[in-house]
GROMACS .gro file of C-alpha atoms in nm:
model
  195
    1UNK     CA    1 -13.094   4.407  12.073
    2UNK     CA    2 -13.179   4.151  11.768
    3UNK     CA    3 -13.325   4.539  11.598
    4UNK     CA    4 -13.018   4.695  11.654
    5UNK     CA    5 -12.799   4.445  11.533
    6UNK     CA    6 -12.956   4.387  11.177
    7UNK     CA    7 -13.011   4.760  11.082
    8UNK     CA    8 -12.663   4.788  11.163
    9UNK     CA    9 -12.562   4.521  10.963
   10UNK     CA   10 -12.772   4.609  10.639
   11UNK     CA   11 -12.518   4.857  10.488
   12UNK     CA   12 -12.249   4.520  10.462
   13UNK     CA   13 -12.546   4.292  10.354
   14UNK     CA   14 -12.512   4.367   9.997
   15UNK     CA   15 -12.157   4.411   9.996
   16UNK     CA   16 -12.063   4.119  10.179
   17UNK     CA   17 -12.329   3.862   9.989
   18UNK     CA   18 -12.215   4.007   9.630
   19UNK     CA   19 -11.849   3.879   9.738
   20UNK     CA   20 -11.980   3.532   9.808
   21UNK     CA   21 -12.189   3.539   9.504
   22UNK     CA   22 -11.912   3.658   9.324
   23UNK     CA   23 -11.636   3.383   9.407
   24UNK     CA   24 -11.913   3.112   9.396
   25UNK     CA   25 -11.957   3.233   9.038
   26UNK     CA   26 -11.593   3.191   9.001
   27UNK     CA   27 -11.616   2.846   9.112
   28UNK     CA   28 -11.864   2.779   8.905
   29UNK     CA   29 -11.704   2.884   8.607
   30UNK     CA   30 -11.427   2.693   8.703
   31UNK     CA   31 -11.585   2.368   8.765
   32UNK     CA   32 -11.798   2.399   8.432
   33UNK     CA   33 -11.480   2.479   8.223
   34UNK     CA   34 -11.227   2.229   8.382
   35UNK     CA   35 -11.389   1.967   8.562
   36UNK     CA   36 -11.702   1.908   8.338
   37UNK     CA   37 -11.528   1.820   8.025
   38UNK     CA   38 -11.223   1.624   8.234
   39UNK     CA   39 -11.516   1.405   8.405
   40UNK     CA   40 -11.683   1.293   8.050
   41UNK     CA   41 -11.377   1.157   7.908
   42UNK     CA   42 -11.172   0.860   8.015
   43UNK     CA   43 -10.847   1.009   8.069
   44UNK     CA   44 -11.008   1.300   8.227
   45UNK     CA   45 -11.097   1.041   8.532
   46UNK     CA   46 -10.697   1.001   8.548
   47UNK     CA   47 -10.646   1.366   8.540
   48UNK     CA   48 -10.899   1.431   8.797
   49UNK     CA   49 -10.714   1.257   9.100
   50UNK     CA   50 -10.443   1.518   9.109
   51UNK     CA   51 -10.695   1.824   9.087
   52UNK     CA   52 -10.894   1.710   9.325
   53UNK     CA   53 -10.569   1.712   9.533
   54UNK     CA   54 -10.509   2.061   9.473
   55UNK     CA   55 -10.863   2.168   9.510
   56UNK     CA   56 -10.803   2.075   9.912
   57UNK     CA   57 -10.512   2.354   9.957
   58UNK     CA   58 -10.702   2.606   9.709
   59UNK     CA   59 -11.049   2.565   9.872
   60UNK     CA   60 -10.919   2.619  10.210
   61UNK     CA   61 -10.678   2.950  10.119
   62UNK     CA   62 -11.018   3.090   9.924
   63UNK     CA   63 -11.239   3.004  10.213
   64UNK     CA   64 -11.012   3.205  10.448
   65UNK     CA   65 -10.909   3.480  10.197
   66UNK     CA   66 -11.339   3.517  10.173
   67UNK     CA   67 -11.325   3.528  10.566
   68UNK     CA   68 -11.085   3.824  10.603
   69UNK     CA   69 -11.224   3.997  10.277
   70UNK     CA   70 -11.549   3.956  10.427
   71UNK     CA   71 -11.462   4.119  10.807
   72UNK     CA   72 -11.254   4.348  10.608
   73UNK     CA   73 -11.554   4.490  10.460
   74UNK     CA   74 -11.792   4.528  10.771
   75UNK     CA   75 -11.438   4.678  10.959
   76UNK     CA   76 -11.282   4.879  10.747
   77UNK     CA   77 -11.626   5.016  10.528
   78UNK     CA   78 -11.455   4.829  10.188
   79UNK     CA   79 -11.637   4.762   9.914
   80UNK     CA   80 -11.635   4.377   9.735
   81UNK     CA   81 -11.285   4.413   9.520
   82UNK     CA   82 -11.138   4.679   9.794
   83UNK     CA   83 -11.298   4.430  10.070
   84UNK     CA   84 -11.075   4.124   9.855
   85UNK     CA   85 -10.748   4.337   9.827
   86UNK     CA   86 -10.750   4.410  10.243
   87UNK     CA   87 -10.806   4.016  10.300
   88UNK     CA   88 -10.541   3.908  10.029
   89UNK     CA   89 -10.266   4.181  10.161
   90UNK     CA   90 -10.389   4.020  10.549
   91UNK     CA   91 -10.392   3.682  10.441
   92UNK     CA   92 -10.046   3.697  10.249
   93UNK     CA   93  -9.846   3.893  10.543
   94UNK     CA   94  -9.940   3.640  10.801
   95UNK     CA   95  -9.993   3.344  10.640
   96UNK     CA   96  -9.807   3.155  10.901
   97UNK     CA   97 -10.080   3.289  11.172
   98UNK     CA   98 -10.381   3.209  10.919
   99UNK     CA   99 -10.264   2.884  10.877
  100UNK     CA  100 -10.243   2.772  11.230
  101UNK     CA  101 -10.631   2.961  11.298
  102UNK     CA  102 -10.777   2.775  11.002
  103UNK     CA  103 -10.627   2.449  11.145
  104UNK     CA  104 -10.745   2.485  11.469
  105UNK     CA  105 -11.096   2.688  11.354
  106UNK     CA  106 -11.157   2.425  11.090
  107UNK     CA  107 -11.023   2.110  11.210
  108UNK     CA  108 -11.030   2.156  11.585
  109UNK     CA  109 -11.330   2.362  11.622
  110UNK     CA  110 -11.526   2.319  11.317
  111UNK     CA  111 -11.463   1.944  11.244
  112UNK     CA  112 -11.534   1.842  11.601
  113UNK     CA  113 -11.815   2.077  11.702
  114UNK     CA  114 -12.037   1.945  11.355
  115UNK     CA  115 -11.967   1.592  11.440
  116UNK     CA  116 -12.081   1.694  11.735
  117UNK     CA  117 -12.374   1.858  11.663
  118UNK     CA  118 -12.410   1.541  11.386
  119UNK     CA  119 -12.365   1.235  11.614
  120UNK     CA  120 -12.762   1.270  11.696
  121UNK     CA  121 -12.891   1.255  11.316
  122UNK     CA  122 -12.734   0.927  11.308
  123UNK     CA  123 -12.966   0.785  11.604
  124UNK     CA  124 -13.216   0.949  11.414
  125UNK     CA  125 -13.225   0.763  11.100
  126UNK     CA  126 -13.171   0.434  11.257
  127UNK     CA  127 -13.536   0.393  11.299
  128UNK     CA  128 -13.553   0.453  10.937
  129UNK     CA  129 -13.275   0.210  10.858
  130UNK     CA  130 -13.408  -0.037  11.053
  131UNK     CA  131 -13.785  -0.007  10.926
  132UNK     CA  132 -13.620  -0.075  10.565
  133UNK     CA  133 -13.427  -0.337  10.614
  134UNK     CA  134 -13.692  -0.531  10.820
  135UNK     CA  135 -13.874  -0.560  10.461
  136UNK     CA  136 -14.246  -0.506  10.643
  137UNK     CA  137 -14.439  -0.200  10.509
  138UNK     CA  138 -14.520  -0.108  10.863
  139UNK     CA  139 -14.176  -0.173  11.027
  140UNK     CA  140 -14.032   0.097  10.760
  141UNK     CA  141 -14.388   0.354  10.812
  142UNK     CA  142 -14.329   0.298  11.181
  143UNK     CA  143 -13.953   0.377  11.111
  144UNK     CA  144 -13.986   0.668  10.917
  145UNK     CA  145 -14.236   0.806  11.120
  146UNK     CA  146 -14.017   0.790  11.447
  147UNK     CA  147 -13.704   0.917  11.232
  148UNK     CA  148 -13.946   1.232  11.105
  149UNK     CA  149 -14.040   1.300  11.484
  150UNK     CA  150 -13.689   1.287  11.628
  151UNK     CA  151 -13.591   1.534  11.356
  152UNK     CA  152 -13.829   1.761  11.439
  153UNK     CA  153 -13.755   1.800  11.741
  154UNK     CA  154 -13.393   1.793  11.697
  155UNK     CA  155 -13.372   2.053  11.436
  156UNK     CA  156 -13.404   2.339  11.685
  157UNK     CA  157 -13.163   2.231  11.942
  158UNK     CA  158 -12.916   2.149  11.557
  159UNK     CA  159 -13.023   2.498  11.429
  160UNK     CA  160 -12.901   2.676  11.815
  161UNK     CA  161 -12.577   2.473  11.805
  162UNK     CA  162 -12.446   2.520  11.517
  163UNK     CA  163 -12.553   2.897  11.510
  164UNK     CA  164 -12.321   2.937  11.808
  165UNK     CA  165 -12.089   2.737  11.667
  166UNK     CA  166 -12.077   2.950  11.345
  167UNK     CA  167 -12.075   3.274  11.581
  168UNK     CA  168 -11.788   3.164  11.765
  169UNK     CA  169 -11.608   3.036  11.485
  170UNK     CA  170 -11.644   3.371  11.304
  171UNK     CA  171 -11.577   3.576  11.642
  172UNK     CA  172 -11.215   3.413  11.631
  173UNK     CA  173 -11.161   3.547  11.321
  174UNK     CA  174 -11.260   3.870  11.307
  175UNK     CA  175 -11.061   3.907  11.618
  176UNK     CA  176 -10.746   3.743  11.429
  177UNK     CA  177 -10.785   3.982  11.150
  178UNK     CA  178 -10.792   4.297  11.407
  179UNK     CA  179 -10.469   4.161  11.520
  180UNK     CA  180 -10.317   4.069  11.247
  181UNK     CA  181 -10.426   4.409  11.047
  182UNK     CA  182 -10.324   4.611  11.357
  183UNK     CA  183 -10.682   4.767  11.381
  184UNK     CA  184 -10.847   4.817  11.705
  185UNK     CA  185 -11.238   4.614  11.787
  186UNK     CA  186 -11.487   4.866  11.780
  187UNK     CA  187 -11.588   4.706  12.130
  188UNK     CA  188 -11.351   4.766  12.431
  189UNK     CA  189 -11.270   4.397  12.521
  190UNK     CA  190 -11.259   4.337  12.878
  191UNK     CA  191 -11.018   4.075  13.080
  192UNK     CA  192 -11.203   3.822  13.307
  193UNK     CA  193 -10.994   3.950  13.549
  194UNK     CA  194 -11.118   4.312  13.486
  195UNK     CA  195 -11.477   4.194  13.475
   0.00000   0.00000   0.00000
């Protein structure tokens, strides 16, 4: 049950949203430090191109390096730095594995399901769009309020979707990590054969 399932997850809460706080910090810092001063100047513009280059690779090996610190904490009991050592020791002795799951979690799974789950916002604002551009006060009221409806309505069925998209995207993960990390699910998985 929905009870179950959050007091059981309240002893990882802390743990688990002090690690994202923590690296988001990090980034933070980072972006303050390095990107702030390289975006005011002129030749900082120049410089910028290749960072943002790197920042691709770097965001995507933090993003899974969170992922597996993050189930290694709820699996294994870790705390945040213990939780980041288990995910950095998983991450670096299969990297070849967590390459090929973040390409076809983030790209194939990810990037598809949330355009998706996104190609309906577009008919959404079109109202909108089309209100404005008609230049009439009551073409753009009559768009906006049309837009405002459709949202509403869609933001349950958007909130559902991606929710099991997030659920399923996470699922494959932890179970890659129990694989990868040799541990066994706390659940006894069944075949579909067996069931």
């Amino acid at each position: 049950a929905f009870g179950e399932l959050f007091s059981g997850s309240l002893p990882y809460f802390w743990r688990v949203f002090g690690l994202n706080l923590l690296v988001g910090l990090a980034f933070a810092l980072i972006i303050i430090i390095v990107v702030v001063p390289l975006a005011i100047s002129i030749i900082g513009w120049v410089c910028l191109i290749p960072l943002i280059c790197l920042l691709g690779p770097i965001g995507w090996f933090v993003s899974v390096l969170i992922e597996q610190a993050s189930i290694a904490i709820v699996t294994e009991n870790l705390g945040i730095m213990d939780g980041l050592k288990r995910g950095f020791e998983v991450l670096r002795a299969n990297l070849g594995p967590m390459i090929v799951m973040g390409l076809i979690l983030g790209l194939g799974v990810g990037l598809v399901g949330g355009l998706i789950i996104g190609i309906p916002i577009a008919f959404i604002v079109a109202p909108a769009i089309v209100g404005a551009l008609s230049g009439n006060e009551t073409a753009l009221g009559g768009g906006l309020l049309v837009s405002g409806l459709c949202l509403v309505a869609y933001l349950p069925v958007m909130i559902v979707a991606n929710g099991i998209l997030q659920s399923f995207i996470r699922s494959a993960w932890t179970l890659t990590y129990l694989r990868l990390s040799g541990k066994r699910p706390a659940v006894e998985v069944i075949s579909a054969t067996e069931a």
